[in-house]
Amino acid sequence: MSTALRPRTGSAAGHRSPEGRLRRRRALYHLAAPVAVLTVRHGDVLHGTTVSTVSTVSREPLLLGASLRRGSQFAELAVAAGRYAVNVLAGDQARLARYFADGSRPEGAAQFAGLAWETGPYAHAPLLDGALAHYTCRLFGTTPLGGQEVLIGHVTHAVVGEGDPLLSYTGGLFSGPLTPVRDPGAGSQTRKETPT
């Protein structure tokens, strides 16, 4: 069974109040997410932007989704170029995340001046040195949702490195080693995992 995405209507006035909207927005900060810099080349124009909402949309075919503000320059360039790159940042790259989120950075190729990067083989977009992973994507589609533009990319090339991730959580950037959760054993199941 599938349902189309459509707005739901409800009668709970508390959910529509400014306080209710603020609570929901604050709750979203508790979704930890990897931080990435998306890069694109369209003709002679280079552009990058920071996102903290890259996620797997499908495993077969391998599709990644990224959420950008509606009307973003990056989305327009990615649609025109038909391809782009996703640079998943390492824990020590918070400076890059902040830089590519800063609207006052230089335009075009100048925004990459002084940074270590190489040109990707398929998208010809910048691949930033030191990133935990590089995904080169062919544009699969875009979907406007609310005030956002969701960019869907079909992964054509992927390279992974090692290190700790840079994560967005509670409105800030976090880094450090991830501690694996101890496996309680094959015989134990949580309530959600119990077969019905």
C-alpha positions as YAML, in Angstrom:
chain: A
units: angstrom
residues:
- id: 1
  name: MET
  ca: [0.00, 0.00, 0.00]
- id: 2
  name: SER
  ca: [1.31, 3.45, -0.79]
- id: 3
  name: THR
  ca: [-0.01, 6.90, -0.13]
- id: 4
  name: ALA
  ca: [0.84, 10.12, -1.89]
- id: 5
  name: LEU
  ca: [2.42, 12.90, 0.11]
- id: 6
  name: ARG
  ca: [-0.23, 15.46, 0.88]
- id: 7
  name: PRO
  ca: [-0.85, 17.85, 3.74]
- id: 8
  name: ARG
  ca: [-2.99, 16.52, 6.53]
- id: 9
  name: THR
  ca: [-5.62, 18.64, 8.17]
- id: 10
  name: GLY
  ca: [-6.34, 18.40, 11.85]
- id: 11
  name: SER
  ca: [-8.46, 20.09, 14.43]
- id: 12
  name: ALA
  ca: [-5.93, 20.35, 17.26]
- id: 13
  name: ALA
  ca: [-5.52, 24.10, 17.71]
- id: 14
  name: GLY
  ca: [-2.39, 23.60, 19.84]
- id: 15
  name: HIS
  ca: [-0.50, 22.21, 16.87]
- id: 16
  name: ARG
  ca: [-1.19, 25.35, 14.84]
- id: 17
  name: SER
  ca: [-0.13, 27.80, 17.53]
- id: 18
  name: PRO
  ca: [3.26, 29.55, 17.32]
- id: 19
  name: GLU
  ca: [4.33, 27.59, 20.42]
- id: 20
  name: GLY
  ca: [3.36, 24.29, 18.77]
- id: 21
  name: ARG
  ca: [5.30, 25.14, 15.61]
- id: 22
  name: LEU
  ca: [8.34, 26.10, 17.71]
- id: 23
  name: ARG
  ca: [8.17, 22.80, 19.64]
- id: 24
  name: ARG
  ca: [8.04, 20.82, 16.40]
- id: 25
  name: ARG
  ca: [10.97, 22.74, 14.95]
- id: 26
  name: ARG
  ca: [13.05, 22.19, 18.10]
- id: 27
  name: ALA
  ca: [12.19, 18.49, 18.03]
- id: 28
  name: LEU
  ca: [13.64, 18.24, 14.51]
- id: 29
  name: TYR
  ca: [17.01, 19.33, 15.89]
- id: 30
  name: HIS
  ca: [17.18, 15.95, 17.62]
- id: 31
  name: LEU
  ca: [17.54, 14.14, 14.30]
- id: 32
  name: ALA
  ca: [21.29, 13.63, 13.96]
- id: 33
  name: ALA
  ca: [22.49, 13.87, 10.37]
- id: 34
  name: PRO
  ca: [25.79, 13.80, 8.47]
- id: 35
  name: VAL
  ca: [26.99, 17.15, 7.19]
- id: 36
  name: ALA
  ca: [27.97, 17.35, 3.52]
- id: 37
  name: VAL
  ca: [29.03, 19.92, 0.97]
- id: 38
  name: LEU
  ca: [27.31, 19.54, -2.40]
- id: 39
  name: THR
  ca: [29.38, 20.75, -5.35]
- id: 40
  name: VAL
  ca: [28.49, 21.32, -8.99]
- id: 41
  name: ARG
  ca: [30.09, 22.48, -12.21]
- id: 42
  name: HIS
  ca: [27.95, 23.87, -15.00]
- id: 43
  name: GLY
  ca: [30.11, 25.10, -17.86]
- id: 44
  name: ASP
  ca: [32.71, 27.33, -16.24]
- id: 45
  name: VAL
  ca: [30.60, 27.94, -13.12]
- id: 46
  name: LEU
  ca: [31.56, 26.15, -9.88]
- id: 47
  name: HIS
  ca: [29.37, 26.24, -6.79]
- id: 48
  name: GLY
  ca: [29.18, 24.55, -3.41]
- id: 49
  name: THR
  ca: [26.72, 24.56, -0.53]
- id: 50
  name: THR
  ca: [26.49, 22.92, 2.89]
- id: 51
  name: VAL
  ca: [23.59, 20.57, 3.69]
- id: 52
  name: SER
  ca: [22.80, 18.49, 6.75]
- id: 53
  name: THR
  ca: [20.00, 16.43, 5.25]
- id: 54
  name: VAL
  ca: [21.64, 13.92, 2.92]
- id: 55
  name: SER
  ca: [19.95, 10.54, 3.19]
- id: 56
  name: THR
  ca: [19.51, 7.30, 1.30]
- id: 57
  name: VAL
  ca: [16.24, 7.34, -0.63]
- id: 58
  name: SER
  ca: [16.67, 3.97, -2.38]
- id: 59
  name: ARG
  ca: [19.27, 1.21, -2.40]
- id: 60
  name: GLU
  ca: [18.36, -0.18, -5.82]
- id: 61
  name: PRO
  ca: [18.93, 2.01, -7.71]
- id: 62
  name: LEU
  ca: [21.17, 3.82, -5.22]
- id: 63
  name: LEU
  ca: [19.54, 7.23, -4.74]
- id: 64
  name: LEU
  ca: [20.54, 10.00, -2.34]
- id: 65
  name: GLY
  ca: [18.28, 12.84, -1.32]
- id: 66
  name: ALA
  ca: [19.35, 16.30, -0.18]
- id: 67
  name: SER
  ca: [17.14, 19.12, 1.00]
- id: 68
  name: LEU
  ca: [17.86, 22.68, -0.16]
- id: 69
  name: ARG
  ca: [15.92, 25.88, 0.23]
- id: 70
  name: ARG
  ca: [13.49, 26.53, -2.62]
- id: 71
  name: GLY
  ca: [15.09, 28.56, -5.42]
- id: 72
  name: SER
  ca: [18.65, 27.82, -4.29]
- id: 73
  name: GLN
  ca: [21.44, 28.58, -6.76]
- id: 74
  name: PHE
  ca: [22.81, 25.09, -6.23]
- id: 75
  name: ALA
  ca: [19.53, 23.41, -7.22]
- id: 76
  name: GLU
  ca: [19.31, 25.51, -10.38]
- id: 77
  name: LEU
  ca: [22.89, 24.67, -11.39]
- id: 78
  name: ALA
  ca: [22.46, 20.96, -10.60]
- id: 79
  name: VAL
  ca: [19.33, 20.80, -12.76]
- id: 80
  name: ALA
  ca: [21.15, 22.57, -15.60]
- id: 81
  name: ALA
  ca: [24.28, 20.41, -15.31]
- id: 82
  name: GLY
  ca: [22.39, 17.15, -14.70]
- id: 83
  name: ARG
  ca: [25.08, 15.97, -12.26]
- id: 84
  name: TYR
  ca: [26.80, 16.98, -9.04]
- id: 85
  name: ALA
  ca: [28.94, 15.65, -6.17]
- id: 86
  name: VAL
  ca: [28.27, 15.01, -2.49]
- id: 87
  name: ASN
  ca: [31.25, 15.48, -0.15]
- id: 88
  name: VAL
  ca: [30.45, 13.93, 3.25]
- id: 89
  name: LEU
  ca: [32.56, 15.86, 5.73]
- id: 90
  name: ALA
  ca: [34.90, 14.40, 8.33]
- id: 91
  name: GLY
  ca: [34.83, 15.49, 11.96]
- id: 92
  name: ASP
  ca: [37.72, 17.91, 11.50]
- id: 93
  name: GLN
  ca: [36.03, 19.77, 8.61]
- id: 94
  name: ALA
  ca: [33.59, 21.97, 10.55]
- id: 95
  name: ARG
  ca: [35.34, 25.02, 9.09]
- id: 96
  name: LEU
  ca: [34.38, 23.87, 5.57]
- id: 97
  name: ALA
  ca: [30.79, 23.27, 6.65]
- id: 98
  name: ARG
  ca: [30.50, 26.80, 8.02]
- id: 99
  name: TYR
  ca: [32.29, 28.32, 5.04]
- id: 100
  name: PHE
  ca: [29.97, 26.78, 2.44]
- id: 101
  name: ALA
  ca: [26.96, 27.78, 4.55]
- id: 102
  name: ASP
  ca: [28.07, 31.42, 4.61]
- id: 103
  name: GLY
  ca: [26.16, 33.48, 2.04]
- id: 104
  name: SER
  ca: [28.93, 36.10, 1.98]
- id: 105
  name: ARG
  ca: [31.57, 33.74, 0.53]
- id: 106
  name: PRO
  ca: [32.84, 34.54, -3.00]
- id: 107
  name: GLU
  ca: [30.85, 33.50, -6.06]
- id: 108
  name: GLY
  ca: [31.87, 30.86, -8.60]
- id: 109
  name: ALA
  ca: [35.33, 29.31, -8.70]
- id: 110
  name: ALA
  ca: [36.65, 31.92, -6.25]
- id: 111
  name: GLN
  ca: [34.83, 30.14, -3.42]
- id: 112
  name: PHE
  ca: [37.19, 27.17, -3.90]
- id: 113
  name: ALA
  ca: [40.39, 29.27, -3.95]
- id: 114
  name: GLY
  ca: [42.83, 28.11, -1.30]
- id: 115
  name: LEU
  ca: [40.97, 24.85, -0.68]
- id: 116
  name: ALA
  ca: [42.41, 21.43, -1.47]
- id: 117
  name: TRP
  ca: [40.21, 19.63, -4.01]
- id: 118
  name: GLU
  ca: [40.27, 17.74, -7.28]
- id: 119
  name: THR
  ca: [37.89, 17.51, -10.19]
- id: 120
  name: GLY
  ca: [35.57, 14.52, -10.13]
- id: 121
  name: PRO
  ca: [35.71, 12.17, -13.15]
- id: 122
  name: TYR
  ca: [32.01, 12.21, -14.07]
- id: 123
  name: ALA
  ca: [30.39, 15.39, -12.76]
- id: 124
  name: HIS
  ca: [33.61, 17.42, -13.04]
- id: 125
  name: ALA
  ca: [32.55, 18.97, -9.73]
- id: 126
  name: PRO
  ca: [35.02, 19.64, -6.90]
- id: 127
  name: LEU
  ca: [35.80, 16.69, -4.62]
- id: 128
  name: LEU
  ca: [37.07, 18.15, -1.35]
- id: 129
  name: ASP
  ca: [40.22, 16.64, 0.13]
- id: 130
  name: GLY
  ca: [39.79, 14.92, 3.48]
- id: 131
  name: ALA
  ca: [36.08, 14.15, 3.07]
- id: 132
  name: LEU
  ca: [34.83, 10.87, 4.54]
- id: 133
  name: ALA
  ca: [33.09, 9.99, 1.29]
- id: 134
  name: HIS
  ca: [32.54, 11.34, -2.19]
- id: 135
  name: TYR
  ca: [29.39, 10.43, -4.10]
- id: 136
  name: THR
  ca: [29.07, 11.51, -7.70]
- id: 137
  name: CYS
  ca: [25.44, 11.74, -8.75]
- id: 138
  name: ARG
  ca: [23.44, 12.00, -11.93]
- id: 139
  name: LEU
  ca: [20.35, 14.10, -11.29]
- id: 140
  name: PHE
  ca: [17.38, 11.76, -10.89]
- id: 141
  name: GLY
  ca: [14.83, 14.44, -10.11]
- id: 142
  name: THR
  ca: [13.77, 17.33, -7.91]
- id: 143
  name: THR
  ca: [10.65, 17.72, -5.81]
- id: 144
  name: PRO
  ca: [9.41, 20.92, -4.18]
- id: 145
  name: LEU
  ca: [8.17, 20.23, -0.65]
- id: 146
  name: GLY
  ca: [7.07, 23.16, 1.50]
- id: 147
  name: GLY
  ca: [9.81, 25.76, 1.39]
- id: 148
  name: GLN
  ca: [12.40, 23.20, 0.35]
- id: 149
  name: GLU
  ca: [13.63, 21.66, -2.89]
- id: 150
  name: VAL
  ca: [14.53, 17.98, -2.51]
- id: 151
  name: LEU
  ca: [17.28, 16.98, -4.91]
- id: 152
  name: ILE
  ca: [17.44, 13.26, -5.76]
- id: 153
  name: GLY
  ca: [20.69, 11.95, -7.20]
- id: 154
  name: HIS
  ca: [21.49, 8.56, -8.72]
- id: 155
  name: VAL
  ca: [24.94, 7.59, -7.40]
- id: 156
  name: THR
  ca: [27.27, 6.75, -10.30]
- id: 157
  name: HIS
  ca: [30.62, 6.74, -8.44]
- id: 158
  name: ALA
  ca: [31.52, 6.48, -4.76]
- id: 159
  name: VAL
  ca: [34.78, 6.67, -2.82]
- id: 160
  name: VAL
  ca: [35.00, 6.29, 0.95]
- id: 161
  name: GLY
  ca: [37.71, 7.18, 3.43]
- id: 162
  name: GLU
  ca: [38.18, 6.66, 7.14]
- id: 163
  name: GLY
  ca: [37.69, 8.84, 10.18]
- id: 164
  name: ASP
  ca: [35.02, 10.30, 12.39]
- id: 165
  name: PRO
  ca: [31.97, 12.00, 10.87]
- id: 166
  name: LEU
  ca: [30.82, 15.58, 11.24]
- id: 167
  name: LEU
  ca: [27.24, 15.52, 12.49]
- id: 168
  name: SER
  ca: [24.51, 18.12, 12.77]
- id: 169
  name: TYR
  ca: [22.58, 17.73, 16.02]
- id: 170
  name: THR
  ca: [20.51, 20.08, 18.20]
- id: 171
  name: GLY
  ca: [21.39, 22.97, 15.92]
- id: 172
  name: GLY
  ca: [25.16, 22.55, 16.23]
- id: 173
  name: LEU
  ca: [28.05, 20.64, 14.70]
- id: 174
  name: PHE
  ca: [29.52, 17.65, 16.52]
- id: 175
  name: SER
  ca: [32.53, 15.44, 15.97]
- id: 176
  name: GLY
  ca: [34.18, 12.57, 17.72]
- id: 177
  name: PRO
  ca: [34.48, 8.83, 17.70]
- id: 178
  name: LEU
  ca: [31.23, 6.92, 17.48]
- id: 179
  name: THR
  ca: [30.77, 4.33, 20.18]
- id: 180
  name: PRO
  ca: [29.14, 1.14, 18.91]
- id: 181
  name: VAL
  ca: [26.13, -0.05, 20.86]
- id: 182
  name: ARG
  ca: [26.78, -3.41, 22.43]
- id: 183
  name: ASP
  ca: [24.79, -6.18, 20.77]
- id: 184
  name: PRO
  ca: [22.66, -7.80, 23.50]
- id: 185
  name: GLY
  ca: [22.83, -11.11, 21.65]
- id: 186
  name: ALA
  ca: [21.10, -12.85, 18.80]
- id: 187
  name: GLY
  ca: [18.38, -14.30, 21.05]
- id: 188
  name: SER
  ca: [17.11, -11.00, 22.38]
- id: 189
  name: GLN
  ca: [14.72, -8.76, 20.50]
- id: 190
  name: THR
  ca: [13.32, -5.37, 21.26]
- id: 191
  name: ARG
  ca: [9.60, -4.92, 21.29]
- id: 192
  name: LYS
  ca: [9.67, -3.35, 17.81]
- id: 193
  name: GLU
  ca: [11.64, -6.29, 16.40]
- id: 194
  name: THR
  ca: [9.34, -8.99, 17.79]
- id: 195
  name: PRO
  ca: [7.62, -10.77, 14.91]
- id: 196
  name: THR
  ca: [3.83, -10.54, 14.86]
...
